[in-house]
Coordinates of N, CA and C in Angstrom, one line a residue:
Chain A
Q262 N 8.2 -19.7 -42.0 CA 7.6 -20.0 -43.3 C 6.2 -20.7 -43.2
Q263 N 5.9 -21.1 -42.0 CA 4.7 -21.8 -41.7 C 3.6 -20.8 -41.3
Q264 N 3.9 -19.5 -41.1 CA 3.0 -18.5 -40.6 C 1.9 -18.1 -41.6
V265 N 0.8 -17.7 -41.0 CA -0.3 -17.1 -41.7 C -0.5 -15.8 -41.0
K266 N -0.4 -14.7 -41.6 CA -0.6 -13.4 -41.0 C -1.9 -12.8 -41.4
Q267 N -2.7 -12.4 -40.3 CA -4.1 -11.9 -40.5 C -4.2 -10.5 -40.0
S268 N -5.0 -9.7 -40.7 CA -5.3 -8.3 -40.3 C -6.7 -7.9 -40.8
P269 N -7.4 -7.0 -40.1 CA -7.0 -6.4 -38.9 C -7.2 -7.3 -37.7
Q270 N -6.8 -6.9 -36.5 CA -7.1 -7.7 -35.3 C -8.5 -7.5 -34.9
S271 N -9.1 -6.3 -35.1 CA -10.5 -6.1 -34.8 C -11.1 -5.2 -35.9
L272 N -12.4 -5.3 -36.0 CA -13.1 -4.6 -37.1 C -14.5 -4.2 -36.7
I273 N -14.9 -3.0 -36.8 CA -16.3 -2.6 -36.6 C -16.9 -2.1 -37.9
V274 N -18.0 -2.7 -38.2 CA -18.7 -2.3 -39.5 C -20.1 -2.0 -39.2
Q275 N -20.7 -1.1 -39.9 CA -22.1 -0.8 -39.8 C -22.9 -1.9 -40.5
K276 N -24.1 -2.1 -39.9 CA -25.0 -3.1 -40.6 C -25.2 -2.7 -42.0
G277 N -25.1 -3.7 -42.9 CA -25.3 -3.5 -44.3 C -24.0 -3.2 -45.1
G278 N -23.0 -2.9 -44.3 CA -21.7 -2.6 -44.9 C -20.9 -3.9 -45.4
I279 N -19.7 -3.6 -45.9 CA -18.8 -4.7 -46.3 C -17.7 -4.9 -45.3
S280 N -17.5 -6.1 -44.8 CA -16.4 -6.4 -43.9 C -15.3 -7.1 -44.7
I281 N -14.1 -6.7 -44.6 CA -13.0 -7.2 -45.3 C -11.9 -7.6 -44.4
I282 N -11.4 -8.8 -44.4 CA -10.4 -9.4 -43.6 C -9.3 -9.9 -44.5
N283 N -8.0 -9.6 -44.2 CA -6.9 -10.0 -45.1 C -6.0 -11.0 -44.4
C284 N -5.4 -11.9 -45.3 CA -4.4 -12.8 -44.8 C -3.3 -13.0 -45.8
A285 N -2.1 -13.3 -45.3 CA -1.0 -13.5 -46.2 C -0.2 -14.7 -45.7
Y286 N 0.4 -15.5 -46.6 CA 1.1 -16.7 -46.2 C 2.5 -16.7 -46.9
E287 N 3.3 -17.6 -46.5 CA 4.7 -17.7 -47.0 C 4.9 -19.0 -47.8
N288 N 4.4 -20.1 -47.2 CA 4.7 -21.4 -47.7 C 3.8 -21.7 -49.0
T289 N 4.5 -21.7 -50.1 CA 3.8 -21.9 -51.4 C 3.3 -23.4 -51.6
A290 N 3.6 -24.2 -50.6 CA 3.1 -25.6 -50.7 C 1.7 -25.8 -50.2
F291 N 1.2 -24.7 -49.5 CA -0.2 -24.8 -49.0 C -1.1 -24.9 -50.3
D292 N -2.1 -25.8 -50.1 CA -3.0 -25.9 -51.3 C -4.5 -25.8 -50.9
Y293 N -4.8 -25.4 -49.7 CA -6.2 -25.3 -49.3 C -6.2 -24.2 -48.3
F294 N -7.2 -23.2 -48.5 CA -7.2 -22.1 -47.6 C -8.7 -21.9 -47.1
P295 N -8.9 -22.4 -45.9 CA -10.3 -22.2 -45.3 C -10.4 -21.0 -44.4
W296 N -11.6 -20.5 -44.3 CA -11.9 -19.5 -43.3 C -12.9 -20.1 -42.3
Y297 N -12.6 -19.8 -41.0 CA -13.4 -20.3 -40.0 C -14.1 -19.2 -39.2
Q298 N -15.3 -19.4 -38.7 CA -16.0 -18.5 -37.9 C -16.2 -19.1 -36.5
Q299 N -15.9 -18.3 -35.5 CA -16.0 -18.8 -34.1 C -16.7 -17.8 -33.2
F300 N -17.8 -18.4 -32.6 CA -18.6 -17.6 -31.6 C -18.1 -17.9 -30.2
P301 N -18.2 -17.0 -29.3 CA -17.8 -17.3 -27.9 C -18.3 -18.6 -27.3
G302 N -17.4 -19.3 -26.8 CA -17.8 -20.6 -26.1 C -18.0 -21.8 -27.1
K303 N -17.7 -21.5 -28.4 CA -17.9 -22.6 -29.4 C -16.6 -22.9 -30.1
G304 N -16.6 -24.0 -30.7 CA -15.4 -24.3 -31.6 C -15.5 -23.7 -32.9
P305 N -14.5 -23.5 -33.7 CA -14.5 -22.9 -35.0 C -15.4 -23.7 -35.9
A306 N -16.0 -23.1 -36.9 CA -16.8 -23.7 -37.9 C -16.4 -23.2 -39.3
L307 N -16.3 -24.2 -40.2 CA -15.9 -23.8 -41.6 C -16.9 -22.9 -42.2
L308 N -16.4 -21.8 -42.8 CA -17.3 -20.8 -43.4 C -17.3 -21.0 -44.9
I309 N -16.1 -20.9 -45.5 CA -15.8 -21.0 -46.9 C -14.4 -21.3 -47.1
A310 N -14.0 -22.0 -48.2 CA -12.6 -22.3 -48.5 C -12.3 -22.2 -49.9
I311 N -11.0 -22.1 -50.3 CA -10.6 -21.9 -51.7 C -9.3 -22.6 -51.9
R312 N -9.1 -23.0 -53.2 CA -7.8 -23.6 -53.6 C -7.1 -22.6 -54.5
P313 N -5.8 -22.7 -54.6 CA -5.0 -21.7 -55.3 C -5.2 -21.7 -56.8
D314 N -5.9 -22.6 -57.4 CA -6.2 -22.6 -58.8 C -7.4 -21.7 -59.2
V315 N -8.0 -21.1 -58.1 CA -9.2 -20.3 -58.3 C -8.9 -18.9 -57.7
S316 N -9.3 -17.8 -58.4 CA -9.0 -16.5 -57.9 C -10.1 -15.9 -57.0
E317 N -11.3 -16.5 -57.1 CA -12.4 -16.0 -56.3 C -13.4 -17.1 -56.1
K318 N -14.0 -17.1 -54.9 CA -15.1 -18.1 -54.6 C -16.2 -17.4 -53.8
K319 N -17.4 -17.5 -54.2 CA -18.5 -16.8 -53.6 C -19.5 -17.9 -53.1
E320 N -20.0 -17.7 -51.8 CA -21.0 -18.5 -51.3 C -22.0 -17.5 -50.5
G321 N -23.1 -17.2 -51.1 CA -24.0 -16.3 -50.4 C -23.4 -14.9 -50.3
R322 N -23.4 -14.4 -49.0 CA -22.8 -13.1 -48.8 C -21.3 -13.1 -48.6
F323 N -20.7 -14.3 -48.6 CA -19.3 -14.5 -48.3 C -18.5 -14.8 -49.6
T324 N -17.4 -14.0 -49.7 CA -16.5 -14.2 -50.9 C -15.1 -14.3 -50.5
I325 N -14.3 -15.2 -51.0 CA -12.9 -15.2 -50.8 C -12.3 -14.8 -52.1
S326 N -11.3 -13.8 -52.0 CA -10.5 -13.4 -53.1 C -9.1 -14.0 -52.9
F327 N -8.5 -14.5 -53.9 CA -7.2 -15.2 -53.8 C -6.2 -14.7 -54.8
N328 N -5.0 -14.2 -54.3 CA -4.0 -13.7 -55.2 C -2.7 -14.6 -55.0
K329 N -2.6 -15.5 -55.9 CA -1.5 -16.5 -55.7 C -0.1 -15.9 -55.8
S330 N 0.1 -14.9 -56.7 CA 1.4 -14.3 -56.9 C 1.8 -13.5 -55.7
A331 N 0.8 -12.8 -55.1 CA 1.1 -12.0 -53.9 C 1.1 -12.9 -52.6
K332 N 0.6 -14.1 -52.7 CA 0.4 -15.0 -51.6 C -0.5 -14.3 -50.5
Q333 N -1.6 -13.8 -51.0 CA -2.6 -13.2 -50.1 C -4.0 -13.7 -50.5
F334 N -4.8 -13.7 -49.5 CA -6.2 -14.0 -49.7 C -7.1 -13.2 -48.7
S335 N -8.3 -13.0 -49.1 CA -9.1 -12.1 -48.2 C -10.6 -12.6 -48.2
L336 N -11.2 -12.3 -47.1 CA -12.7 -12.6 -46.9 C -13.5 -11.3 -47.0
H337 N -14.5 -11.4 -47.8 CA -15.4 -10.2 -47.9 C -16.8 -10.7 -47.5
I338 N -17.4 -10.0 -46.5 CA -18.7 -10.3 -46.1 C -19.6 -9.1 -46.6
M339 N -20.5 -9.4 -47.5 CA -21.3 -8.4 -48.0 C -22.6 -8.2 -47.2
D340 N -23.2 -7.0 -47.2 CA -24.4 -6.8 -46.4 C -24.3 -7.4 -45.0
S341 N -23.2 -6.9 -44.3 CA -22.9 -7.5 -43.0 C -24.1 -7.3 -42.0
Q342 N -24.3 -8.3 -41.2 CA -25.5 -8.4 -40.3 C -25.0 -8.5 -38.8
P343 N -25.7 -8.1 -37.8 CA -25.3 -8.2 -36.4 C -25.0 -9.7 -36.1
G344 N -25.7 -10.6 -36.7 CA -25.4 -12.1 -36.5 C -24.1 -12.5 -37.0
D345 N -23.4 -11.7 -37.8 CA -22.1 -12.0 -38.3 C -21.0 -11.7 -37.3
S346 N -21.4 -11.0 -36.2 CA -20.4 -10.6 -35.2 C -19.8 -11.9 -34.6
A347 N -18.5 -12.0 -34.7 CA -17.8 -13.3 -34.3 C -16.3 -13.0 -34.5
T348 N -15.6 -14.0 -34.2 CA -14.1 -14.0 -34.5 C -13.9 -14.8 -35.8
Y349 N -13.2 -14.3 -36.7 CA -12.9 -15.0 -38.0 C -11.4 -15.3 -38.1
F350 N -11.2 -16.6 -38.5 CA -9.8 -17.0 -38.6 C -9.6 -17.5 -40.1
C351 N -8.5 -17.0 -40.7 CA -8.1 -17.7 -41.9 C -7.1 -18.8 -41.5
A352 N -6.9 -19.7 -42.4 CA -6.0 -20.8 -42.2 C -5.5 -21.3 -43.5
A353 N -4.4 -22.0 -43.4 CA -3.8 -22.7 -44.6 C -3.4 -24.1 -44.3
T354 N -3.5 -24.9 -45.3 CA -3.1 -26.3 -45.0 C -2.8 -27.1 -46.3
W355 N -2.5 -28.3 -46.1 CA -2.3 -29.2 -47.2 C -3.4 -30.2 -47.3
D356 N -4.0 -30.3 -48.5 CA -5.1 -31.2 -48.7 C -4.8 -32.6 -48.3
S357 N -3.6 -33.0 -48.3 CA -3.2 -34.4 -48.0 C -3.3 -34.7 -46.5
N358 N -3.2 -33.7 -45.6 CA -3.3 -34.1 -44.2 C -4.1 -33.1 -43.3
Y359 N -4.5 -32.0 -43.9 CA -5.4 -31.1 -43.2 C -4.9 -30.7 -41.9
Q360 N -3.6 -30.4 -41.8 CA -3.0 -29.9 -40.5 C -3.0 -28.3 -40.7
L361 N -4.0 -27.7 -40.0 CA -4.2 -26.3 -40.2 C -3.2 -25.4 -39.5
I362 N -2.8 -24.4 -40.3 CA -2.0 -23.3 -39.8 C -2.9 -22.1 -39.8
W363 N -3.0 -21.4 -38.6 CA -4.1 -20.4 -38.4 C -3.5 -19.0 -38.4
G364 N -4.3 -18.1 -38.8 CA -4.0 -16.7 -38.5 C -4.4 -16.4 -37.1
A365 N -4.1 -15.2 -36.6 CA -4.4 -14.8 -35.2 C -5.8 -14.4 -34.9
G366 N -6.6 -14.3 -36.0 CA -8.0 -14.0 -35.8 C -8.4 -12.5 -35.9
T367 N -9.6 -12.3 -36.3 CA -10.2 -10.9 -36.4 C -11.5 -10.9 -35.7
K368 N -11.6 -10.0 -34.7 CA -12.9 -9.9 -34.0 C -13.7 -8.9 -34.7
L369 N -14.8 -9.4 -35.3 CA -15.7 -8.5 -36.1 C -16.9 -8.2 -35.3
I370 N -17.2 -6.9 -35.2 CA -18.5 -6.4 -34.6 C -19.3 -5.6 -35.6
I371 N -20.5 -6.0 -35.8 CA -21.4 -5.4 -36.7 C -22.4 -4.5 -35.9
K372 N -22.3 -3.2 -36.1 CA -23.2 -2.3 -35.4 C -24.5 -2.2 -36.0
P373 N -25.6 -2.3 -35.3 CA -27.0 -2.2 -35.8 C -27.3 -0.8 -36.4
Chain B
E171 N -24.9 -28.7 -34.8 CA -23.9 -29.4 -34.0 C -23.0 -30.3 -35.0
T172 N -21.7 -30.4 -34.6 CA -20.8 -31.0 -35.5 C -20.7 -32.5 -35.3
G173 N -21.2 -33.1 -34.2 CA -21.0 -34.5 -33.9 C -19.7 -34.8 -33.2
V174 N -18.9 -33.8 -32.9 CA -17.7 -33.9 -32.2 C -17.9 -33.4 -30.8
T175 N -17.7 -34.2 -29.8 CA -17.9 -33.8 -28.4 C -16.6 -33.9 -27.6
Q176 N -16.4 -33.0 -26.8 CA -15.2 -33.0 -25.9 C -15.6 -32.9 -24.5
S177 N -14.8 -33.6 -23.6 CA -15.0 -33.6 -22.2 C -13.7 -33.5 -21.4
P178 N -13.7 -32.8 -20.3 CA -14.8 -32.0 -19.8 C -14.8 -30.7 -20.5
T179 N -15.8 -29.8 -20.2 CA -15.8 -28.5 -20.9 C -14.9 -27.5 -20.2
H180 N -14.8 -27.7 -18.9 CA -13.9 -26.8 -18.1 C -13.1 -27.7 -17.1
L181 N -11.9 -27.2 -16.8 CA -11.0 -28.0 -15.9 C -10.0 -27.0 -15.3
I182 N -9.8 -27.2 -14.0 CA -8.8 -26.4 -13.3 C -7.8 -27.4 -12.7
K183 N -6.5 -27.2 -13.0 CA -5.5 -28.1 -12.5 C -4.4 -27.2 -11.9
T184 N -3.6 -27.9 -11.0 CA -2.4 -27.2 -10.4 C -1.1 -27.5 -11.2
R185 N -0.3 -26.5 -11.2 CA 1.0 -26.7 -11.9 C 1.7 -27.9 -11.4
G186 N 2.3 -28.7 -12.4 CA 2.9 -29.9 -12.1 C 2.1 -31.2 -12.2
Q187 N 0.7 -31.0 -12.2 CA -0.2 -32.1 -12.3 C -0.2 -32.6 -13.8
Q188 N -1.0 -33.7 -14.0 CA -1.2 -34.3 -15.3 C -2.7 -34.2 -15.6
V189 N -3.0 -34.1 -16.9 CA -4.4 -33.9 -17.3 C -4.7 -34.8 -18.6
T190 N -5.9 -35.3 -18.6 CA -6.3 -36.0 -19.8 C -7.6 -35.4 -20.3
L191 N -7.6 -35.0 -21.6 CA -8.8 -34.4 -22.2 C -9.3 -35.4 -23.3
R192 N -10.6 -35.5 -23.4 CA -11.2 -36.5 -24.3 C -12.0 -35.9 -25.4
C193 N -12.0 -36.7 -26.5 CA -12.8 -36.2 -27.7 C -13.4 -37.4 -28.3
S194 N -14.7 -37.2 -28.7 CA -15.4 -38.2 -29.4 C -15.6 -37.7 -30.8
S195 N -15.0 -38.3 -31.8 CA -15.0 -37.7 -33.1 C -16.2 -38.3 -33.9
Q196 N -16.4 -37.8 -35.1 CA -17.5 -38.3 -36.0 C -17.3 -39.7 -36.5
S197 N -18.3 -40.4 -36.5 CA -18.3 -41.8 -37.0 C -17.8 -41.8 -38.4
G198 N -16.8 -42.7 -38.7 CA -16.3 -42.8 -40.1 C -15.1 -42.0 -40.4
H199 N -14.8 -41.0 -39.6 CA -13.7 -40.1 -39.8 C -12.4 -40.9 -39.4
N200 N -11.3 -40.7 -40.2 CA -10.1 -41.5 -39.9 C -9.0 -40.6 -39.3
T201 N -9.3 -39.3 -39.0 CA -8.2 -38.4 -38.5 C -8.8 -37.6 -37.4
V202 N -8.0 -37.4 -36.4 CA -8.3 -36.4 -35.3 C -7.1 -35.6 -35.1
S203 N -7.3 -34.3 -35.0 CA -6.2 -33.3 -34.7 C -6.6 -32.5 -33.5
W204 N -5.5 -32.2 -32.7 CA -5.7 -31.4 -31.5 C -5.0 -30.0 -31.7
Y205 N -5.7 -29.0 -31.2 CA -5.2 -27.6 -31.3 C -5.2 -27.0 -29.9
Q206 N -4.3 -26.1 -29.6 CA -4.3 -25.3 -28.4 C -4.6 -23.8 -28.8
Q207 N -5.6 -23.2 -28.2 CA -6.0 -21.9 -28.5 C -5.8 -21.0 -27.2
A208 N -4.8 -20.2 -27.1 CA -4.6 -19.3 -26.0 C -5.6 -18.2 -26.2
L209 N -5.9 -17.5 -25.1 CA -6.9 -16.4 -25.1 C -6.5 -15.3 -26.1
G210 N -7.4 -15.0 -27.0 CA -7.2 -13.9 -28.0 C -6.3 -14.3 -29.1
Q211 N -6.0 -15.6 -29.3 CA -5.0 -16.0 -30.3 C -5.7 -17.1 -31.2
G212 N -5.0 -17.3 -32.3 CA -5.5 -18.4 -33.2 C -5.0 -19.7 -32.7
P213 N -5.7 -20.8 -33.0 CA -5.3 -22.1 -32.6 C -3.9 -22.5 -33.1
Q214 N -3.2 -23.3 -32.3 CA -1.9 -23.8 -32.7 C -2.0 -25.3 -32.8
F215 N -1.5 -25.9 -33.9 CA -1.6 -27.3 -34.1 C -0.7 -28.0 -33.1
I216 N -1.2 -29.0 -32.4 CA -0.4 -29.8 -31.5 C 0.0 -31.1 -32.1
F217 N -0.9 -31.9 -32.6 CA -0.6 -33.1 -33.3 C -1.8 -33.7 -34.0
Q218 N -1.6 -34.6 -34.8 CA -2.7 -35.3 -35.6 C -2.5 -36.8 -35.5
Y219 N -3.6 -37.5 -35.4 CA -3.6 -39.0 -35.4 C -4.4 -39.4 -36.6
Y220 N -3.8 -40.3 -37.4 CA -4.4 -40.9 -38.6 C -4.4 -42.4 -38.4
R221 N -5.6 -43.0 -38.3 CA -5.8 -44.4 -38.2 C -4.9 -44.9 -37.0
E222 N -5.1 -44.2 -35.9 CA -4.5 -44.5 -34.6 C -3.0 -44.3 -34.5
E223 N -2.3 -43.7 -35.5 CA -0.9 -43.5 -35.4 C -0.7 -41.9 -35.5
E224 N 0.3 -41.5 -34.8 CA 0.6 -40.0 -34.8 C 1.1 -39.7 -36.3
N225 N 0.5 -38.7 -36.8 CA 0.8 -38.3 -38.2 C 1.1 -36.8 -38.4
G226 N 2.0 -36.4 -37.5 CA 2.4 -35.0 -37.6 C 2.3 -34.3 -36.2
R227 N 3.2 -33.5 -35.9 CA 3.3 -32.8 -34.6 C 3.7 -31.4 -34.8
G228 N 3.1 -30.5 -34.1 CA 3.5 -29.1 -34.1 C 4.6 -28.9 -33.1
N229 N 4.9 -27.6 -32.9 CA 6.0 -27.3 -32.0 C 5.6 -27.4 -30.5
F230 N 5.3 -28.6 -30.1 CA 4.9 -28.8 -28.7 C 5.9 -29.9 -28.1
P231 N 6.2 -29.8 -26.8 CA 7.1 -30.7 -26.2 C 6.5 -32.1 -26.0
P232 N 7.4 -33.1 -25.7 CA 6.9 -34.5 -25.6 C 5.9 -34.7 -24.4
R233 N 5.9 -33.7 -23.5 CA 4.9 -33.9 -22.4 C 3.4 -33.8 -22.9
F234 N 3.3 -33.4 -24.1 CA 2.0 -33.4 -24.8 C 1.9 -34.7 -25.6
S235 N 1.0 -35.6 -25.3 CA 0.9 -36.9 -26.0 C -0.6 -37.2 -26.2
G236 N -0.8 -38.1 -27.1 CA -2.2 -38.4 -27.5 C -2.4 -39.9 -27.8
L237 N -3.6 -40.2 -28.0 CA -4.0 -41.5 -28.5 C -5.3 -41.4 -29.3
Q238 N -5.4 -42.3 -30.3 CA -6.7 -42.4 -31.0 C -7.1 -43.8 -31.0
F239 N -8.4 -44.0 -30.7 CA -8.9 -45.4 -30.5 C -9.8 -45.8 -31.6
P240 N -10.0 -47.1 -31.8 CA -10.8 -47.6 -33.0 C -12.2 -47.1 -32.9
N241 N -12.7 -46.7 -31.7 CA -14.1 -46.3 -31.6 C -14.3 -44.8 -31.9
Y242 N -13.3 -44.2 -32.6 CA -13.4 -42.8 -33.0 C -13.2 -41.8 -31.8
S243 N -12.8 -42.3 -30.7 CA -12.5 -41.4 -29.6 C -11.0 -41.2 -29.5
S244 N -10.6 -40.1 -28.8 CA -9.2 -39.7 -28.8 C -8.9 -39.0 -27.4
E245 N -7.7 -39.1 -27.0 CA -7.2 -38.4 -25.8 C -6.0 -37.5 -26.0
L246 N -6.0 -36.4 -25.3 CA -4.8 -35.6 -25.3 C -4.4 -35.6 -23.8
N247 N -3.1 -36.0 -23.6 CA -2.5 -36.0 -22.3 C -1.4 -35.0 -22.2
V248 N -1.5 -34.2 -21.1 CA -0.4 -33.3 -20.8 C 0.2 -33.5 -19.4
N249 N 1.5 -33.8 -19.4 CA 2.2 -34.0 -18.1 C 2.8 -32.8 -17.6
A250 N 3.1 -32.8 -16.3 CA 3.9 -31.7 -15.7 C 3.4 -30.3 -16.2
L251 N 2.1 -30.1 -15.9 CA 1.4 -28.9 -16.4 C 2.1 -27.6 -15.9
E252 N 2.2 -26.6 -16.9 CA 2.8 -25.3 -16.6 C 1.7 -24.3 -16.8
L253 N 1.9 -23.1 -16.2 CA 0.9 -22.1 -16.2 C 0.5 -21.7 -17.7
D254 N 1.5 -21.7 -18.6 CA 1.3 -21.4 -20.0 C 0.5 -22.4 -20.7
D255 N 0.2 -23.5 -20.1 CA -0.7 -24.5 -20.7 C -2.1 -24.1 -20.6
S256 N -2.5 -23.1 -19.8 CA -3.8 -22.6 -19.7 C -4.3 -22.1 -21.1
A257 N -5.4 -22.8 -21.6 CA -5.9 -22.4 -22.9 C -7.1 -23.2 -23.2
L258 N -7.7 -23.0 -24.4 CA -8.8 -23.8 -24.9 C -8.2 -24.8 -25.8
Y259 N -8.5 -26.1 -25.5 CA -8.0 -27.2 -26.3 C -9.1 -27.7 -27.2
L260 N -8.8 -27.7 -28.5 CA -9.8 -28.1 -29.5 C -9.5 -29.4 -30.2
C261 N -10.5 -30.2 -30.4 CA -10.3 -31.4 -31.1 C -11.0 -31.3 -32.5
A262 N -10.4 -31.7 -33.5 CA -11.0 -31.7 -34.9 C -11.0 -33.0 -35.5
S263 N -12.1 -33.4 -36.1 CA -12.3 -34.7 -36.7 C -12.5 -34.5 -38.2
S264 N -11.8 -35.3 -39.0 CA -12.0 -35.2 -40.5 C -11.7 -36.5 -41.1
F265 N -12.0 -36.6 -42.4 CA -11.7 -37.7 -43.2 C -10.7 -37.3 -44.2
V266 N -9.4 -37.5 -43.9 CA -8.3 -37.1 -44.8 C -8.2 -38.1 -45.9
G267 N -8.1 -37.7 -47.2 CA -8.0 -38.6 -48.3 C -9.1 -38.2 -49.3
L268 N -10.1 -37.4 -48.9 CA -11.1 -36.9 -49.8 C -10.8 -35.5 -50.2
R269 N -11.0 -35.1 -51.4 CA -10.8 -33.7 -51.8 C -12.0 -32.9 -51.2
D270 N -11.6 -31.7 -50.8 CA -12.6 -30.8 -50.1 C -13.1 -31.4 -48.8
T271 N -12.3 -32.1 -48.1 CA -12.7 -32.6 -46.8 C -12.8 -31.4 -45.9
E272 N -13.5 -31.6 -44.8 CA -13.7 -30.6 -43.8 C -13.4 -31.1 -42.4
A273 N -12.8 -30.2 -41.6 CA -12.5 -30.6 -40.2 C -13.7 -30.1 -39.4
F274 N -14.2 -30.9 -38.6 CA -15.3 -30.5 -37.7 C -14.8 -30.5 -36.3
F275 N -15.0 -29.3 -35.6 CA -14.5 -29.0 -34.3 C -15.5 -29.3 -33.2
G276 N -15.0 -29.7 -32.1 CA -15.7 -29.8 -30.9 C -15.8 -28.4 -30.2
Q277 N -16.5 -28.3 -29.1 CA -16.7 -27.0 -28.5 C -15.4 -26.6 -27.6
G278 N -14.5 -27.6 -27.4 CA -13.3 -27.3 -26.7 C -13.4 -27.6 -25.2
T279 N -12.2 -27.7 -24.6 CA -12.0 -27.9 -23.2 C -11.2 -26.7 -22.7
R280 N -11.8 -25.9 -21.8 CA -11.1 -24.8 -21.2 C -10.2 -25.3 -20.1
L281 N -8.9 -25.3 -20.2 CA -8.0 -25.7 -19.1 C -7.4 -24.5 -18.5
T282 N -7.5 -24.5 -17.2 CA -6.8 -23.4 -16.4 C -5.8 -24.1 -15.4
V283 N -4.6 -23.6 -15.5 CA -3.5 -24.1 -14.6 C -3.2 -23.1 -13.6
V284 N -3.3 -23.4 -12.4 CA -3.0 -22.4 -11.3 C -1.8 -22.8 -10.5

């Protein structure tokens, strides 16, 4: 019940296209859902996050869509750029302690 | 840069040995969490320290232990190293208690057990 399932494992998108990564969770007690971006040799960095009382959050080219009834959320990267090539992780946690439960990650490659 | 630094960056140990990993978290943060990231996988929560006390532990055995010090530094100790302990160990610093808090990660320590 603590798991967060992420798909796809890898994704190749043409420059300018839309990258979509999906996650699903079981524990309805989670109340904070961040997405992290990780480059090789670096620690993860927060990209964007959402709470379950909101169905969508947009920051620049990055959008999270959240479906509370389906217990699913997804990351959309619009106008994908080669610099977006990285591994993306969804996570879920409780605002009270921020102990992150992570998805398995999606390796995104943007082809020029 | 996040202001969270970890040392060493790389480490090679022999099975059965003990290792100490260090983290210097951001000034003012009251919480440090440690994660284990095996190659090609998502990080796994090891434990969290809040104001120098353990405040939650993931599914890791007692040979994984930690400390948080008043000067915002933290240690992860692993005894009786096993080959499966080979991974990237990440330290995350945050201020729990604020809405929309964020965890800042260090660059990690790559541990190889041979």
